Structure formats: C-alpha cells, structure tokens
Amino acid sequence: GGDFSVRVEERAASDEVASLGRAFNRMTRRLALQRDALVDANSQLDGRRRFTEAVLSGVSAGVIGLDTEGRITLPNRAASNLLDIALDEGVGKPLAELVPEFSPLFEAIHGNMYRTIQRELHVKRDNRTRVFLIRLTMEKSEERTLGYVFTFDDITELQVAQRKAAWADVARRIAHEIKNPLTPIQLSAERLKRRYLDKVKDDSGAFEQC
C-alpha cells in the first residue's frame, strides 16, 4: 500500500520465519530510504525547473531548449513573441516543424564536433523580414550529448540604426569634401578684390559682386 514504515516483529530464533522477518524489515527500511531520496531529488529537480522557467521568463532574448533529437523541451515566452509562434504548445515536437528556418543550424551542429554556432538569420513573418542573431550551443557531459540550446535576439532595428549611422557618416564626409574647396576660393576672391577693386573703373559694382 506504499506504507514503508510497516515492520514485523523480529524473533530471536534462527529459523526460516525469523530470517524472513528480518529480511522483510531490512527491505522496507531500504525502500523507505530510496523513496525519500527519490522524493527529495524530484523536489529539487522541480524547484530547479521552476527557477529556470522564472529566469527565462524575464529574459528578453528568445531561448529554446532541444533534446538530442531536436525536439522542443523548454521554450521561453520571449521566443514565442519574437517568432510569433505558440512554442509552449509545440513542446515535444521537432523544431523543424515549427521553425524550419533554424533547421540548418541544428543540422550543422548535430553529429559534429562544434560546441557553438553563431549566425545572422533572416526570418520572414507576415510579409516582414526580421534579422535574428542566433547562437546554438551543444550541451555535453563528458562524451555524451545532453541536448541543445538556441538563444536569439531581434537585431533588425539595430541594423537599421547602424545603416543610418553609416549613411550619416557618408553625408558628413561628402559635405566636408564639398566645403573644403570653398575656403581657398573665398580667399582668392578677397585677394582679387583688394588688389583690383580700385583699378576697375566700372561703377556698376559688377566686379565687386563677382
């Protein structure tokens, strides 16, 4: 019935029944210890899982955990928001079904010696292309692969800002190149004015204006 505190009376005799009673009590003690150890281990695992989920829920970057076969095990809310997919409903399904754009990275790292792959990836959603910086890490214990973790963030706006900054720098350089010749031209005009203005007999002021 699952009550491992049950004990039978141990007899001092050395017959088979007394030996069986002692063996039964040893068995129930060991089962109780093993059950308590399993309950404690499960409690610790559950606490760690809740802590991990709480941490991931507050991270702005997308995080997707995969098992060794590429099936989704633990996505965070940010991953669903960035990809506009309900990844929570896809736990246990292959990543290739829900996010096929990520498959080439998984295929590149799966079965190879790479521990980490990082790439920029263009993902199209609702007629809008978004640029993600994606990092895929293989989790290993000694020689055994435990799983994979995708971390990614949307850098579309960052790239737009970088392009704007680059074009602003180009514009500044062009303006600088345009402005540079004007200074010697102005100085030359002033020299001409000082030297020849009193010698020009034209009263219309055309020379001064020019």
PDB file of C-alpha atoms in Angstrom:
ATOM      1  CA  GLY A   1       0.000   0.000   0.000  1.00  0.00           C
ATOM      2  CA  GLY A   2       3.011   2.308  -0.110  1.00  0.00           C
ATOM      3  CA  ASP A   3       3.446   2.480   3.675  1.00  0.00           C
ATOM      4  CA  PHE A   4       7.103   1.578   4.111  1.00  0.00           C
ATOM      5  CA  SER A   5       7.034   2.186   7.876  1.00  0.00           C
ATOM      6  CA  VAL A   6       5.499  -1.261   8.372  1.00  0.00           C
ATOM      7  CA  ARG A   7       7.674  -3.622  10.412  1.00  0.00           C
ATOM      8  CA  VAL A   8       7.137  -7.184  11.532  1.00  0.00           C
ATOM      9  CA  GLU A   9       8.208  -8.465  14.894  1.00  0.00           C
ATOM     10  CA  GLU A  10      11.697  -9.898  14.691  1.00  0.00           C
ATOM     11  CA  ARG A  11      12.068 -13.174  16.561  1.00  0.00           C
ATOM     12  CA  ALA A  12      15.282 -14.186  18.225  1.00  0.00           C
ATOM     13  CA  ALA A  13      15.025 -17.624  16.739  1.00  0.00           C
ATOM     14  CA  SER A  14      17.187 -18.661  13.827  1.00  0.00           C
ATOM     15  CA  ASP A  15      14.555 -20.480  11.809  1.00  0.00           C
ATOM     16  CA  GLU A  16      13.324 -19.531   8.344  1.00  0.00           C
ATOM     17  CA  VAL A  17      10.402 -17.416   9.608  1.00  0.00           C
ATOM     18  CA  ALA A  18      12.664 -15.289  11.831  1.00  0.00           C
ATOM     19  CA  SER A  19      15.134 -14.849   8.957  1.00  0.00           C
ATOM     20  CA  LEU A  20      12.275 -13.849   6.647  1.00  0.00           C
ATOM     21  CA  GLY A  21      11.016 -11.283   9.196  1.00  0.00           C
ATOM     22  CA  ARG A  22      14.461  -9.679   9.470  1.00  0.00           C
ATOM     23  CA  ALA A  23      14.811  -9.632   5.665  1.00  0.00           C
ATOM     24  CA  PHE A  24      11.361  -8.027   5.331  1.00  0.00           C
ATOM     25  CA  ASN A  25      12.262  -5.260   7.778  1.00  0.00           C
ATOM     26  CA  ARG A  26      15.558  -4.582   6.000  1.00  0.00           C
ATOM     27  CA  MET A  27      13.685  -4.383   2.715  1.00  0.00           C
ATOM     28  CA  THR A  28      11.078  -1.912   3.998  1.00  0.00           C
ATOM     29  CA  ARG A  29      13.784   0.308   5.551  1.00  0.00           C
ATOM     30  CA  ARG A  30      15.716   0.392   2.297  1.00  0.00           C
ATOM     31  CA  LEU A  31      12.568   1.043   0.256  1.00  0.00           C
ATOM     32  CA  ALA A  32      11.652   3.904   2.609  1.00  0.00           C
ATOM     33  CA  LEU A  33      15.117   5.445   2.272  1.00  0.00           C
ATOM     34  CA  GLN A  34      15.090   5.070  -1.505  1.00  0.00           C
ATOM     35  CA  ARG A  35      11.568   6.513  -1.734  1.00  0.00           C
ATOM     36  CA  ASP A  36      12.556   9.503   0.420  1.00  0.00           C
ATOM     37  CA  ALA A  37      15.681  10.049  -1.686  1.00  0.00           C
ATOM     38  CA  LEU A  38      13.624   9.959  -4.909  1.00  0.00           C
ATOM     39  CA  VAL A  39      11.027  12.364  -3.499  1.00  0.00           C
ATOM     40  CA  ASP A  40      13.789  14.732  -2.404  1.00  0.00           C
ATOM     41  CA  ALA A  41      15.538  14.501  -5.798  1.00  0.00           C
ATOM     42  CA  ASN A  42      12.264  15.130  -7.626  1.00  0.00           C
ATOM     43  CA  SER A  43      11.544  18.077  -5.363  1.00  0.00           C
ATOM     44  CA  GLN A  44      14.967  19.555  -6.120  1.00  0.00           C
ATOM     45  CA  LEU A  45      14.507  18.993  -9.858  1.00  0.00           C
ATOM     46  CA  ASP A  46      11.071  20.590  -9.739  1.00  0.00           C
ATOM     47  CA  GLY A  47      12.475  23.569  -7.830  1.00  0.00           C
ATOM     48  CA  ARG A  48      15.283  23.974 -10.341  1.00  0.00           C
ATOM     49  CA  ARG A  49      12.815  23.719 -13.218  1.00  0.00           C
ATOM     50  CA  ARG A  50      10.604  26.422 -11.703  1.00  0.00           C
ATOM     51  CA  PHE A  51      13.639  28.612 -11.068  1.00  0.00           C
ATOM     52  CA  THR A  52      14.860  28.110 -14.654  1.00  0.00           C
ATOM     53  CA  GLU A  53      11.436  28.928 -16.052  1.00  0.00           C
ATOM     54  CA  ALA A  54      11.221  32.042 -13.863  1.00  0.00           C
ATOM     55  CA  VAL A  55      14.640  33.229 -15.051  1.00  0.00           C
ATOM     56  CA  LEU A  56      13.858  32.532 -18.699  1.00  0.00           C
ATOM     57  CA  SER A  57      10.508  34.305 -18.466  1.00  0.00           C
ATOM     58  CA  GLY A  58      12.316  37.520 -17.562  1.00  0.00           C
ATOM     59  CA  VAL A  59      14.905  37.320 -20.334  1.00  0.00           C
ATOM     60  CA  SER A  60      14.280  39.499 -23.383  1.00  0.00           C
ATOM     61  CA  ALA A  61      16.178  37.138 -25.694  1.00  0.00           C
ATOM     62  CA  GLY A  62      14.491  34.063 -27.110  1.00  0.00           C
ATOM     63  CA  VAL A  63      15.578  30.723 -25.626  1.00  0.00           C
ATOM     64  CA  ILE A  64      14.603  27.295 -26.946  1.00  0.00           C
ATOM     65  CA  GLY A  65      15.845  24.065 -25.377  1.00  0.00           C
ATOM     66  CA  LEU A  66      16.016  20.924 -27.516  1.00  0.00           C
ATOM     67  CA  ASP A  67      16.628  17.282 -26.768  1.00  0.00           C
ATOM     68  CA  THR A  68      19.212  15.228 -28.638  1.00  0.00           C
ATOM     69  CA  GLU A  69      16.760  14.594 -31.492  1.00  0.00           C
ATOM     70  CA  GLY A  70      15.906  18.261 -31.986  1.00  0.00           C
ATOM     71  CA  ARG A  71      12.533  18.181 -30.238  1.00  0.00           C
ATOM     72  CA  ILE A  72      11.488  21.259 -28.262  1.00  0.00           C
ATOM     73  CA  THR A  73      11.755  20.802 -24.494  1.00  0.00           C
ATOM     74  CA  LEU A  74      11.757  24.281 -22.950  1.00  0.00           C
ATOM     75  CA  PRO A  75      10.885  27.487 -24.825  1.00  0.00           C
ATOM     76  CA  ASN A  76      10.565  30.826 -23.053  1.00  0.00           C
ATOM     77  CA  ARG A  77       7.890  33.467 -23.624  1.00  0.00           C
ATOM     78  CA  ALA A  78      10.276  35.791 -25.483  1.00  0.00           C
ATOM     79  CA  ALA A  79      10.986  33.086 -28.083  1.00  0.00           C
ATOM     80  CA  SER A  80       7.272  32.742 -28.819  1.00  0.00           C
ATOM     81  CA  ASN A  81       6.863  36.519 -29.062  1.00  0.00           C
ATOM     82  CA  LEU A  82       9.877  37.016 -31.341  1.00  0.00           C
ATOM     83  CA  LEU A  83       8.859  34.204 -33.691  1.00  0.00           C
ATOM     84  CA  ASP A  84       5.121  34.867 -33.359  1.00  0.00           C
ATOM     85  CA  ILE A  85       4.542  31.160 -32.655  1.00  0.00           C
ATOM     86  CA  ALA A  86       2.962  29.461 -29.623  1.00  0.00           C
ATOM     87  CA  LEU A  87       6.014  27.361 -28.818  1.00  0.00           C
ATOM     88  CA  ASP A  88       4.547  26.182 -25.497  1.00  0.00           C
ATOM     89  CA  GLU A  89       2.040  24.172 -27.497  1.00  0.00           C
ATOM     90  CA  GLY A  90       4.868  22.679 -29.542  1.00  0.00           C
ATOM     91  CA  VAL A  91       6.795  21.081 -26.657  1.00  0.00           C
ATOM     92  CA  GLY A  92       7.783  17.591 -27.751  1.00  0.00           C
ATOM     93  CA  LYS A  93       7.558  18.427 -31.441  1.00  0.00           C
ATOM     94  CA  PRO A  94      10.581  18.719 -33.772  1.00  0.00           C
ATOM     95  CA  LEU A  95      11.892  22.267 -34.081  1.00  0.00           C
ATOM     96  CA  ALA A  96      11.967  21.799 -37.881  1.00  0.00           C
ATOM     97  CA  GLU A  97       8.155  21.669 -37.928  1.00  0.00           C
ATOM     98  CA  LEU A  98       7.630  24.959 -36.092  1.00  0.00           C
ATOM     99  CA  VAL A  99      10.737  26.975 -37.009  1.00  0.00           C
ATOM    100  CA  PRO A 100      12.162  25.480 -40.235  1.00  0.00           C
ATOM    101  CA  GLU A 101      14.475  28.488 -40.650  1.00  0.00           C
ATOM    102  CA  PHE A 102      16.505  27.257 -37.636  1.00  0.00           C
ATOM    103  CA  SER A 103      16.954  23.729 -39.020  1.00  0.00           C
ATOM    104  CA  PRO A 104      20.205  24.396 -40.968  1.00  0.00           C
ATOM    105  CA  LEU A 105      21.959  25.426 -37.738  1.00  0.00           C
ATOM    106  CA  PHE A 106      20.799  22.302 -35.924  1.00  0.00           C
ATOM    107  CA  GLU A 107      21.880  20.100 -38.834  1.00  0.00           C
ATOM    108  CA  ALA A 108      25.267  21.860 -38.903  1.00  0.00           C
ATOM    109  CA  ILE A 109      25.952  21.196 -35.220  1.00  0.00           C
ATOM    110  CA  HIS A 110      24.203  17.818 -34.861  1.00  0.00           C
ATOM    111  CA  GLY A 111      26.702  14.998 -35.013  1.00  0.00           C
ATOM    112  CA  ASN A 112      29.688  17.343 -35.441  1.00  0.00           C
ATOM    113  CA  MET A 113      32.443  18.492 -33.104  1.00  0.00           C
ATOM    114  CA  TYR A 114      31.136  22.050 -32.916  1.00  0.00           C
ATOM    115  CA  ARG A 115      30.033  23.136 -29.453  1.00  0.00           C
ATOM    116  CA  THR A 116      28.680  26.527 -30.554  1.00  0.00           C
ATOM    117  CA  ILE A 117      27.461  28.066 -33.821  1.00  0.00           C
ATOM    118  CA  GLN A 118      26.508  31.728 -34.244  1.00  0.00           C
ATOM    119  CA  ARG A 119      24.894  33.258 -37.316  1.00  0.00           C
ATOM    120  CA  GLU A 120      22.663  36.051 -38.528  1.00  0.00           C
ATOM    121  CA  LEU A 121      19.427  34.718 -39.962  1.00  0.00           C
ATOM    122  CA  HIS A 122      16.632  36.433 -41.895  1.00  0.00           C
ATOM    123  CA  VAL A 123      13.184  35.169 -40.901  1.00  0.00           C
ATOM    124  CA  LYS A 124      10.055  36.261 -42.769  1.00  0.00           C
ATOM    125  CA  ARG A 125       6.845  36.614 -40.778  1.00  0.00           C
ATOM    126  CA  ASP A 126       3.659  38.301 -42.055  1.00  0.00           C
ATOM    127  CA  ASN A 127       5.411  39.875 -45.061  1.00  0.00           C
ATOM    128  CA  ARG A 128       8.035  41.363 -42.766  1.00  0.00           C
ATOM    129  CA  THR A 129      11.632  40.188 -42.694  1.00  0.00           C
ATOM    130  CA  ARG A 130      13.311  40.217 -39.310  1.00  0.00           C
ATOM    131  CA  VAL A 131      17.013  39.725 -38.684  1.00  0.00           C
ATOM    132  CA  PHE A 132      17.967  37.468 -35.771  1.00  0.00           C
ATOM    133  CA  LEU A 133      21.375  36.947 -34.232  1.00  0.00           C
ATOM    134  CA  ILE A 134      21.245  33.257 -33.313  1.00  0.00           C
ATOM    135  CA  ARG A 135      23.561  31.198 -31.122  1.00  0.00           C
ATOM    136  CA  LEU A 136      23.210  27.419 -30.881  1.00  0.00           C
ATOM    137  CA  THR A 137      25.077  25.626 -28.105  1.00  0.00           C
ATOM    138  CA  MET A 138      25.501  21.903 -27.604  1.00  0.00           C
ATOM    139  CA  GLU A 139      25.206  20.706 -24.000  1.00  0.00           C
ATOM    140  CA  LYS A 140      27.552  17.798 -23.301  1.00  0.00           C
ATOM    141  CA  SER A 141      28.519  15.675 -20.313  1.00  0.00           C
ATOM    142  CA  GLU A 142      31.875  14.030 -20.972  1.00  0.00           C
ATOM    143  CA  GLU A 143      31.314  12.392 -24.368  1.00  0.00           C
ATOM    144  CA  ARG A 144      27.518  12.256 -24.209  1.00  0.00           C
ATOM    145  CA  THR A 145      25.297  14.921 -25.765  1.00  0.00           C
ATOM    146  CA  LEU A 146      22.543  16.042 -23.394  1.00  0.00           C
ATOM    147  CA  GLY A 147      20.739  18.489 -25.667  1.00  0.00           C
ATOM    148  CA  TYR A 148      20.935  21.843 -27.431  1.00  0.00           C
ATOM    149  CA  VAL A 149      20.026  25.419 -26.565  1.00  0.00           C
ATOM    150  CA  PHE A 150      19.053  28.125 -29.055  1.00  0.00           C
ATOM    151  CA  THR A 151      19.418  31.735 -27.908  1.00  0.00           C
ATOM    152  CA  PHE A 152      18.464  34.528 -30.292  1.00  0.00           C
ATOM    153  CA  ASP A 153      17.515  38.186 -30.411  1.00  0.00           C
ATOM    154  CA  ASP A 154      15.960  40.532 -32.950  1.00  0.00           C
ATOM    155  CA  ILE A 155      18.640  42.887 -34.303  1.00  0.00           C
ATOM    156  CA  THR A 156      16.534  44.340 -37.134  1.00  0.00           C
ATOM    157  CA  GLU A 157      16.281  47.798 -35.561  1.00  0.00           C
ATOM    158  CA  LEU A 158      19.959  47.679 -34.603  1.00  0.00           C
ATOM    159  CA  GLN A 159      20.934  47.039 -38.216  1.00  0.00           C
ATOM    160  CA  VAL A 160      18.662  49.883 -39.383  1.00  0.00           C
ATOM    161  CA  ALA A 161      20.308  52.211 -36.858  1.00  0.00           C
ATOM    162  CA  GLN A 162      23.758  51.085 -37.988  1.00  0.00           C
ATOM    163  CA  ARG A 163      22.866  51.739 -41.624  1.00  0.00           C
ATOM    164  CA  LYS A 164      21.517  55.182 -40.745  1.00  0.00           C
ATOM    165  CA  ALA A 165      24.683  55.974 -38.820  1.00  0.00           C
ATOM    166  CA  ALA A 166      26.807  54.789 -41.756  1.00  0.00           C
ATOM    167  CA  TRP A 167      24.873  56.952 -44.230  1.00  0.00           C
ATOM    168  CA  ALA A 168      25.094  59.933 -41.854  1.00  0.00           C
ATOM    169  CA  ASP A 169      28.871  59.465 -41.751  1.00  0.00           C
ATOM    170  CA  VAL A 170      28.978  59.307 -45.566  1.00  0.00           C
ATOM    171  CA  ALA A 171      26.927  62.517 -45.747  1.00  0.00           C
ATOM    172  CA  ARG A 172      29.296  64.260 -43.329  1.00  0.00           C
ATOM    173  CA  ARG A 173      32.297  63.206 -45.384  1.00  0.00           C
ATOM    174  CA  ILE A 174      30.678  64.393 -48.632  1.00  0.00           C
ATOM    175  CA  ALA A 175      29.770  67.728 -47.022  1.00  0.00           C
ATOM    176  CA  HIS A 176      33.355  68.049 -45.787  1.00  0.00           C
ATOM    177  CA  GLU A 177      34.725  67.391 -49.265  1.00  0.00           C
ATOM    178  CA  ILE A 178      32.304  69.943 -50.763  1.00  0.00           C
ATOM    179  CA  LYS A 179      33.168  72.563 -48.172  1.00  0.00           C
ATOM    180  CA  ASN A 180      36.952  72.225 -48.390  1.00  0.00           C
ATOM    181  CA  PRO A 181      37.425  73.886 -51.855  1.00  0.00           C
ATOM    182  CA  LEU A 182      35.237  76.842 -50.863  1.00  0.00           C
ATOM    183  CA  THR A 183      37.791  78.254 -48.411  1.00  0.00           C
ATOM    184  CA  PRO A 184      40.664  78.803 -50.901  1.00  0.00           C
ATOM    185  CA  ILE A 185      38.169  80.108 -53.494  1.00  0.00           C
ATOM    186  CA  GLN A 186      36.886  82.681 -50.988  1.00  0.00           C
ATOM    187  CA  LEU A 187      40.421  83.729 -50.040  1.00  0.00           C
ATOM    188  CA  SER A 188      41.360  84.127 -53.715  1.00  0.00           C
ATOM    189  CA  ALA A 189      38.259  86.280 -54.339  1.00  0.00           C
ATOM    190  CA  GLU A 190      39.171  88.522 -51.392  1.00  0.00           C
ATOM    191  CA  ARG A 191      42.711  88.958 -52.722  1.00  0.00           C
ATOM    192  CA  LEU A 192      41.373  89.916 -56.161  1.00  0.00           C
ATOM    193  CA  LYS A 193      39.018  92.398 -54.567  1.00  0.00           C
ATOM    194  CA  ARG A 194      41.736  94.083 -52.505  1.00  0.00           C
ATOM    195  CA  ARG A 195      44.169  94.268 -55.389  1.00  0.00           C
ATOM    196  CA  TYR A 196      41.995  95.279 -58.325  1.00  0.00           C
ATOM    197  CA  LEU A 197      38.858  96.910 -56.925  1.00  0.00           C
ATOM    198  CA  ASP A 198      40.324 100.426 -57.021  1.00  0.00           C
ATOM    199  CA  LYS A 199      41.623  99.841 -60.553  1.00  0.00           C
ATOM    200  CA  VAL A 200      38.337  98.772 -62.048  1.00  0.00           C
ATOM    201  CA  LYS A 201      36.558 101.827 -63.477  1.00  0.00           C
ATOM    202  CA  ASP A 202      33.167 100.108 -63.748  1.00  0.00           C
ATOM    203  CA  ASP A 203      30.772 101.936 -61.433  1.00  0.00           C
ATOM    204  CA  SER A 204      28.034  99.332 -61.701  1.00  0.00           C
ATOM    205  CA  GLY A 205      29.643  97.201 -58.941  1.00  0.00           C
ATOM    206  CA  ALA A 206      29.703  94.100 -61.123  1.00  0.00           C
ATOM    207  CA  PHE A 207      33.343  93.346 -60.300  1.00  0.00           C
ATOM    208  CA  GLU A 208      32.746  93.620 -56.549  1.00  0.00           C
ATOM    209  CA  GLN A 209      29.674  91.445 -56.812  1.00  0.00           C
ATOM    210  CA  CYS A 210      31.553  88.820 -58.824  1.00  0.00           C
TER     211      CYS A 210
END
